[in-house]
Short mmCIF file of C-alpha atoms and ligand atoms in Angstrom, two decimals:
data_model
loop_
_atom_site.label_atom_id
_atom_site.label_comp_id
_atom_site.label_asym_id
_atom_site.label_seq_id
_atom_site.Cartn_x
_atom_site.Cartn_y
_atom_site.Cartn_z
CA MET U 1 -9.26 -4.09 -28.59
CA ILE U 2 -12.98 -4.76 -28.90
CA VAL U 3 -14.17 -8.36 -29.12
CA LYS U 4 -17.74 -9.03 -30.25
CA GLU U 5 -17.84 -12.83 -30.32
CA ILE U 6 -17.89 -15.28 -27.44
CA LYS U 7 -15.77 -17.79 -29.35
CA GLU U 8 -13.00 -15.27 -30.01
CA LEU U 9 -13.06 -14.07 -26.41
CA ARG U 10 -12.78 -17.65 -25.15
CA ASN U 11 -9.73 -18.26 -27.36
CA ILE U 12 -8.01 -15.13 -26.05
CA ILE U 13 -8.75 -16.07 -22.44
CA LYS U 14 -7.56 -19.64 -22.96
CA LYS U 15 -4.17 -18.34 -24.12
CA GLN U 16 -3.90 -15.98 -21.16
CA LYS U 17 -4.73 -18.78 -18.74
CA LEU U 18 -2.17 -21.11 -20.31
CA GLU U 19 0.41 -18.42 -19.57
CA GLY U 20 -0.75 -18.49 -15.96
CA LYS U 21 -2.35 -15.04 -16.11
CA LYS U 22 -4.87 -14.00 -13.50
CA ILE U 23 -8.09 -12.70 -15.08
CA GLY U 24 -10.25 -9.83 -13.80
CA LEU U 25 -13.76 -9.15 -15.14
CA VAL U 26 -15.60 -5.80 -14.90
CA PRO U 27 -19.21 -6.16 -16.12
CA THR U 28 -20.83 -2.87 -17.23
CA MET U 29 -23.54 -1.49 -19.47
CA GLY U 30 -21.13 1.10 -20.87
CA TYR U 31 -21.27 4.88 -21.17
CA LEU U 32 -18.36 4.71 -18.79
CA HIS U 33 -17.59 7.22 -16.04
CA GLU U 34 -15.08 7.41 -13.19
CA GLY U 35 -17.12 4.90 -11.17
CA HIS U 36 -16.62 2.23 -13.83
CA LEU U 37 -13.00 3.27 -14.31
CA SER U 38 -12.31 2.79 -10.60
CA LEU U 39 -13.42 -0.84 -10.98
CA ILE U 40 -11.14 -1.28 -14.01
CA LYS U 41 -8.19 0.28 -12.15
CA ASN U 42 -8.75 -1.98 -9.14
CA ALA U 43 -8.99 -4.98 -11.47
CA LYS U 44 -5.72 -4.00 -13.15
CA GLU U 45 -3.95 -3.80 -9.80
CA GLU U 46 -5.08 -7.26 -8.73
CA ASN U 47 -4.97 -9.19 -12.04
CA ASP U 48 -2.72 -9.66 -15.07
CA PHE U 49 -5.45 -9.40 -17.69
CA VAL U 50 -8.62 -7.29 -17.43
CA ILE U 51 -11.80 -7.78 -19.45
CA THR U 52 -14.50 -5.11 -19.34
CA SER U 53 -17.83 -6.20 -20.70
CA ILE U 54 -20.03 -3.52 -22.22
CA PHE U 55 -23.50 -4.84 -22.83
CA VAL U 56 -26.82 -3.09 -22.35
CA ASN U 57 -28.58 -6.19 -21.12
CA PRO U 58 -32.20 -6.21 -22.34
CA ILE U 59 -33.38 -8.84 -19.83
CA GLN U 60 -32.70 -6.62 -16.81
CA PHE U 61 -34.96 -3.79 -18.05
CA GLY U 62 -38.70 -3.68 -17.36
CA PRO U 63 -41.16 -3.00 -20.23
CA ASN U 64 -41.51 0.72 -19.39
CA GLU U 65 -37.86 1.36 -18.58
CA ASP U 66 -35.10 3.11 -20.54
CA LEU U 67 -33.60 0.22 -22.56
CA GLU U 68 -34.00 2.02 -25.91
CA LYS U 69 -32.65 5.36 -24.79
CA TYR U 70 -29.90 4.06 -22.47
CA PRO U 71 -26.80 6.12 -23.47
CA ARG U 72 -24.27 4.32 -25.69
CA ASP U 73 -20.89 5.47 -27.04
CA ILE U 74 -18.55 2.54 -27.62
CA GLU U 75 -15.71 4.60 -29.13
CA ARG U 76 -15.57 6.88 -26.09
CA ASP U 77 -15.84 3.83 -23.79
CA ARG U 78 -13.04 2.05 -25.66
CA LYS U 79 -10.59 4.91 -25.10
CA MET U 80 -11.52 5.40 -21.45
CA ALA U 81 -11.36 1.68 -20.60
CA LEU U 82 -8.02 1.09 -22.33
CA GLU U 83 -6.49 4.18 -20.68
CA SER U 84 -7.54 2.79 -17.29
CA GLY U 85 -5.77 -0.53 -17.85
CA CYS U 86 -8.42 -2.68 -19.50
CA ASP U 87 -6.93 -5.24 -21.93
CA ILE U 88 -10.03 -6.38 -23.81
CA ILE U 89 -13.52 -4.92 -24.17
CA PHE U 90 -16.17 -7.55 -24.69
CA ASN U 91 -19.02 -5.81 -26.52
CA PRO U 92 -21.36 -8.47 -27.91
CA GLU U 93 -24.51 -7.77 -29.91
CA VAL U 94 -27.79 -8.87 -28.30
CA ALA U 95 -27.99 -11.73 -30.84
CA GLU U 96 -24.58 -13.02 -29.72
CA MET U 97 -25.68 -13.26 -26.08
CA PHE U 98 -29.25 -14.36 -26.89
CA PRO U 99 -29.26 -16.23 -30.20
CA GLU U 100 -32.53 -17.82 -29.06
CA PRO U 101 -34.91 -16.74 -26.29
CA LEU U 102 -33.63 -18.20 -23.00
CA LYS U 103 -35.45 -21.04 -21.34
CA THR U 104 -33.05 -20.93 -18.38
CA SER U 105 -32.60 -18.27 -15.74
CA VAL U 106 -30.79 -17.78 -12.46
CA GLN U 107 -32.72 -16.30 -9.58
CA VAL U 108 -31.60 -15.42 -6.06
CA GLU U 109 -34.38 -15.46 -3.52
CA GLN U 110 -35.15 -13.18 -0.54
CA LEU U 111 -32.25 -10.76 -1.08
CA THR U 112 -33.98 -9.67 -4.31
CA GLU U 113 -37.32 -8.92 -2.65
CA PRO U 114 -36.83 -5.48 -0.99
CA LEU U 115 -35.54 -2.19 -2.46
CA CYS U 116 -35.04 -2.29 -6.26
CA GLY U 117 -36.50 -5.81 -6.39
CA ARG U 118 -39.87 -4.39 -5.33
CA SER U 119 -39.75 -1.41 -7.72
CA ARG U 120 -38.28 -3.30 -10.68
CA PRO U 121 -39.86 -6.78 -10.91
CA GLY U 122 -37.64 -9.18 -12.87
CA HIS U 123 -34.63 -6.85 -12.78
CA PHE U 124 -32.40 -9.01 -10.58
CA LYS U 125 -33.32 -12.18 -12.44
CA GLY U 126 -31.99 -10.43 -15.56
CA VAL U 127 -28.84 -9.37 -13.72
CA THR U 128 -28.04 -12.75 -12.17
CA THR U 129 -28.72 -14.54 -15.46
CA ILE U 130 -26.45 -12.28 -17.53
CA VAL U 131 -23.70 -12.28 -14.88
CA THR U 132 -23.85 -16.09 -14.81
CA LYS U 133 -23.43 -16.15 -18.59
CA LEU U 134 -20.46 -13.74 -18.31
CA PHE U 135 -18.94 -15.82 -15.49
CA ASN U 136 -19.24 -18.95 -17.65
CA ILE U 137 -17.82 -17.24 -20.74
CA VAL U 138 -14.88 -15.53 -19.01
CA ALA U 139 -14.29 -17.71 -15.91
CA PRO U 140 -12.39 -14.85 -14.24
CA ASP U 141 -10.43 -15.15 -11.00
CA ASN U 142 -11.94 -11.89 -9.73
CA ALA U 143 -15.06 -9.93 -10.71
CA TYR U 144 -15.57 -6.26 -9.82
CA PHE U 145 -18.80 -4.51 -8.87
CA GLY U 146 -19.66 -1.15 -7.31
CA GLN U 147 -21.22 -0.46 -3.92
CA LYS U 148 -23.35 2.05 -5.87
CA ASP U 149 -25.57 -0.98 -6.59
CA ALA U 150 -25.34 -2.38 -3.06
CA GLN U 151 -28.26 -4.79 -3.38
CA GLN U 152 -26.88 -6.10 -6.67
CA ALA U 153 -23.51 -6.73 -4.98
CA ALA U 154 -25.18 -8.60 -2.10
CA VAL U 155 -27.23 -10.69 -4.56
CA LEU U 156 -24.19 -11.57 -6.69
CA ILE U 157 -22.10 -12.51 -3.64
CA LYS U 158 -24.85 -14.92 -2.55
CA MET U 159 -25.27 -16.31 -6.08
CA THR U 160 -21.52 -16.92 -6.35
CA GLU U 161 -21.52 -18.78 -3.01
CA ASP U 162 -24.69 -20.75 -3.70
CA LEU U 163 -23.62 -21.88 -7.18
CA ASN U 164 -19.94 -22.49 -6.28
CA PHE U 165 -18.48 -20.15 -8.85
CA ASP U 166 -14.72 -20.19 -8.27
CA ILE U 167 -14.64 -16.40 -8.55
CA LYS U 168 -13.92 -13.73 -5.94
CA ILE U 169 -16.44 -10.88 -5.90
CA LYS U 170 -14.82 -7.53 -5.18
CA VAL U 171 -17.02 -4.60 -4.20
CA CYS U 172 -15.54 -1.13 -4.78
CA PRO U 173 -16.60 2.16 -3.12
CA ILE U 174 -19.05 4.64 -4.66
CA VAL U 175 -17.37 7.28 -6.83
CA ARG U 176 -19.08 10.68 -6.63
CA GLU U 177 -19.05 13.97 -8.50
CA LYS U 178 -17.31 16.83 -6.66
CA ASP U 179 -20.60 17.96 -5.11
CA GLY U 180 -21.49 14.44 -3.91
CA LEU U 181 -23.87 13.13 -6.59
CA ALA U 182 -23.10 9.45 -7.17
CA MET U 183 -21.79 8.96 -10.71
CA SER U 184 -24.22 7.15 -12.98
CA SER U 185 -24.58 6.72 -16.73
CA ARG U 186 -28.16 7.93 -16.21
CA ASN U 187 -27.04 11.35 -14.86
CA VAL U 188 -26.89 12.57 -18.50
CA TYR U 189 -30.69 12.42 -18.60
CA LEU U 190 -31.00 15.17 -15.95
CA SER U 191 -32.00 18.74 -16.85
CA THR U 192 -30.10 21.56 -15.12
CA GLN U 193 -32.84 21.95 -12.52
CA GLU U 194 -33.11 18.17 -11.98
CA ARG U 195 -29.32 17.97 -11.59
CA GLU U 196 -29.54 20.54 -8.76
CA ASP U 197 -32.34 18.71 -6.98
CA ALA U 198 -30.57 15.34 -7.49
CA LEU U 199 -28.09 16.41 -4.83
CA ALA U 200 -30.86 15.73 -2.32
CA LEU U 201 -30.00 12.00 -2.48
CA TYR U 202 -26.43 12.46 -1.26
CA LYS U 203 -27.34 15.21 1.19
CA SER U 204 -30.11 13.10 2.74
CA LEU U 205 -27.63 10.27 3.33
CA GLU U 206 -25.25 12.71 5.02
CA LEU U 207 -28.15 13.98 7.13
CA ALA U 208 -28.99 10.40 8.14
CA GLU U 209 -25.40 9.67 9.09
CA ASN U 210 -25.36 12.81 11.24
CA LEU U 211 -28.57 11.83 13.01
CA ILE U 212 -27.17 8.38 13.74
CA GLU U 213 -23.85 9.80 14.92
CA ASN U 214 -25.81 11.99 17.30
CA GLY U 215 -27.53 8.98 18.83
CA GLU U 216 -30.75 8.46 16.85
CA ARG U 217 -31.48 4.71 16.73
CA ASP U 218 -35.12 4.60 15.57
CA VAL U 219 -35.27 3.44 11.94
CA ASN U 220 -38.65 5.08 11.31
CA VAL U 221 -37.46 8.47 12.58
CA VAL U 222 -34.39 8.42 10.31
CA ILE U 223 -36.42 7.22 7.31
CA SER U 224 -39.03 9.94 7.73
CA LYS U 225 -36.36 12.66 8.10
CA ILE U 226 -34.68 11.42 4.90
CA ARG U 227 -38.04 11.36 3.08
CA ASN U 228 -39.02 14.84 4.26
CA PHE U 229 -35.66 16.24 3.22
CA ILE U 230 -35.84 14.69 -0.26
CA GLU U 231 -39.47 15.69 -0.74
CA SER U 232 -38.61 19.30 0.11
CA HIS U 233 -36.95 19.35 -3.34
CA LYS U 234 -39.81 19.86 -5.72
CA LEU U 235 -38.51 17.76 -8.63
CA CYS U 236 -37.80 14.72 -6.43
CA GLU U 237 -40.29 11.90 -6.08
CA VAL U 238 -39.27 9.20 -3.60
CA ASP U 239 -39.49 5.62 -4.89
CA TYR U 240 -38.17 4.09 -1.67
CA VAL U 241 -36.14 4.93 1.42
CA GLU U 242 -35.18 1.89 3.47
CA ILE U 243 -32.77 1.02 6.25
CA LEU U 244 -31.92 -2.70 6.35
CA ASN U 245 -29.45 -5.07 7.92
CA PHE U 246 -26.78 -5.14 5.19
CA ASN U 247 -25.80 -8.74 5.89
CA ASN U 248 -29.18 -10.24 4.96
CA LEU U 249 -31.15 -7.22 3.63
CA GLU U 250 -33.81 -7.85 6.26
CA GLU U 251 -35.85 -5.11 7.92
CA ILE U 252 -34.73 -3.74 11.27
CA LYS U 253 -36.42 -1.49 13.80
CA GLU U 254 -33.36 -0.35 15.68
CA ILE U 255 -30.26 1.06 14.03
CA LYS U 256 -27.50 -1.30 15.08
CA GLY U 257 -24.74 -3.36 13.45
CA ASN U 258 -23.93 -3.29 9.75
CA ILE U 259 -26.73 -1.24 8.19
CA LEU U 260 -27.60 -0.22 4.64
CA ILE U 261 -29.43 3.05 4.08
CA ALA U 262 -30.72 2.81 0.52
CA LEU U 263 -32.80 5.13 -1.58
CA ALA U 264 -34.29 5.44 -5.04
CA VAL U 265 -35.67 8.76 -6.25
CA LYS U 266 -37.30 9.80 -9.50
CA LEU U 267 -36.52 13.15 -11.09
CA GLY U 268 -38.82 13.47 -14.06
CA LYS U 269 -38.34 10.23 -15.97
CA THR U 270 -34.92 9.53 -14.45
CA ARG U 271 -34.65 7.13 -11.53
CA LEU U 272 -31.50 7.46 -9.41
CA ILE U 273 -30.26 5.29 -6.56
CA ASP U 274 -27.75 5.92 -3.80
CA ASN U 275 -26.82 4.36 -0.48
CA LYS U 276 -24.62 4.40 2.57
CA ILE U 277 -23.35 1.47 4.59
CA LEU U 278 -22.59 2.15 8.26
CA GLU U 279 -21.27 0.07 11.13
CA VAL U 280 -23.21 1.22 14.20
CA ASN U 281 -22.42 0.14 17.77
P1 AMP W 301 -23.65 -0.18 -14.87
O1 AMP W 301 -22.90 0.11 -16.13
O2 AMP W 301 -24.44 0.97 -14.37
O3 AMP W 301 -24.40 -1.48 -14.92
O4 AMP W 301 -22.54 -0.39 -13.75
C1 AMP W 301 -21.51 -1.32 -13.91
C2 AMP W 301 -20.78 -1.48 -12.60
O5 AMP W 301 -20.23 -0.21 -12.21
C3 AMP W 301 -21.70 -1.93 -11.45
O6 AMP W 301 -21.01 -2.88 -10.66
C4 AMP W 301 -21.94 -0.65 -10.70
O7 AMP W 301 -22.20 -0.85 -9.33
C5 AMP W 301 -20.61 0.07 -10.88
N1 AMP W 301 -20.81 1.50 -10.69
C6 AMP W 301 -21.73 2.29 -11.30
N2 AMP W 301 -21.66 3.55 -10.83
C7 AMP W 301 -20.68 3.56 -9.90
C8 AMP W 301 -20.12 4.57 -9.05
N3 AMP W 301 -20.57 5.81 -9.04
N4 AMP W 301 -19.11 4.21 -8.22
C9 AMP W 301 -18.66 2.93 -8.19
N5 AMP W 301 -19.13 1.94 -8.97
C10 AMP W 301 -20.13 2.25 -9.81
#
């Protein structure tokens, strides 16, 4: 069932809560793939009632980004979500979520500065604001996000703590295509040649893990090997390659502890991200 209005959704949730049901929320922008479905399946296992939101959120896109051409197919999404255990799809129009321009926003500091925060100014403010609205509309017990967007997960965990949302944030592993490419709604933009070169993201992360397993501890050495590898693919243009402490997203010199290797790469007009989190002794 697709619900388009906040009021109707609230009534449905109220009934579920009166029956003592545990609510899981999976926020997405739609054009679902196995990555999204893994979040829905996890939510179904841990909750009685699962709501998947499908909303291409305009306030998290920059002026020259792909808001207009972002892929949309609600009928396909509806089938896939329901088959994976979703109970209700919340698919509001932009005017339902933003009847008037907002004069309020939610912003997490520091954690939003590196990585995608640097390349996409205003992006995380758009994410934290829309997720706050969804949290207030749904008031779920658990909310599900993917490690694919590792910085987003870290930002939302901090926001949830700082603002005392009574919601558990669950972060699920990255789901990949057979050859290793991280699933993304944006993969449909790739030409055949770009799709081949896009494998450089995953392979460079594997290369980095190997280097670290073999004793390399210098962040700059690993970063430059990742960069060189990616740049040896002629359609790839590196946006960033960074290795940070995953707990606070701060820069490190030596590879040690819980680290995040994160990258963003442009192939033509398509920007892809991928990452690996490692615990290094
Ligand atoms: P999006 O629709 O791209 O905004 O993504 C919605 C949610 O699905 C976010 O929490 C993403 O991190 C998660 N997600 C996207 N791709 C993947 C993937 N390949 N594996 C796991 N989770 C994913």
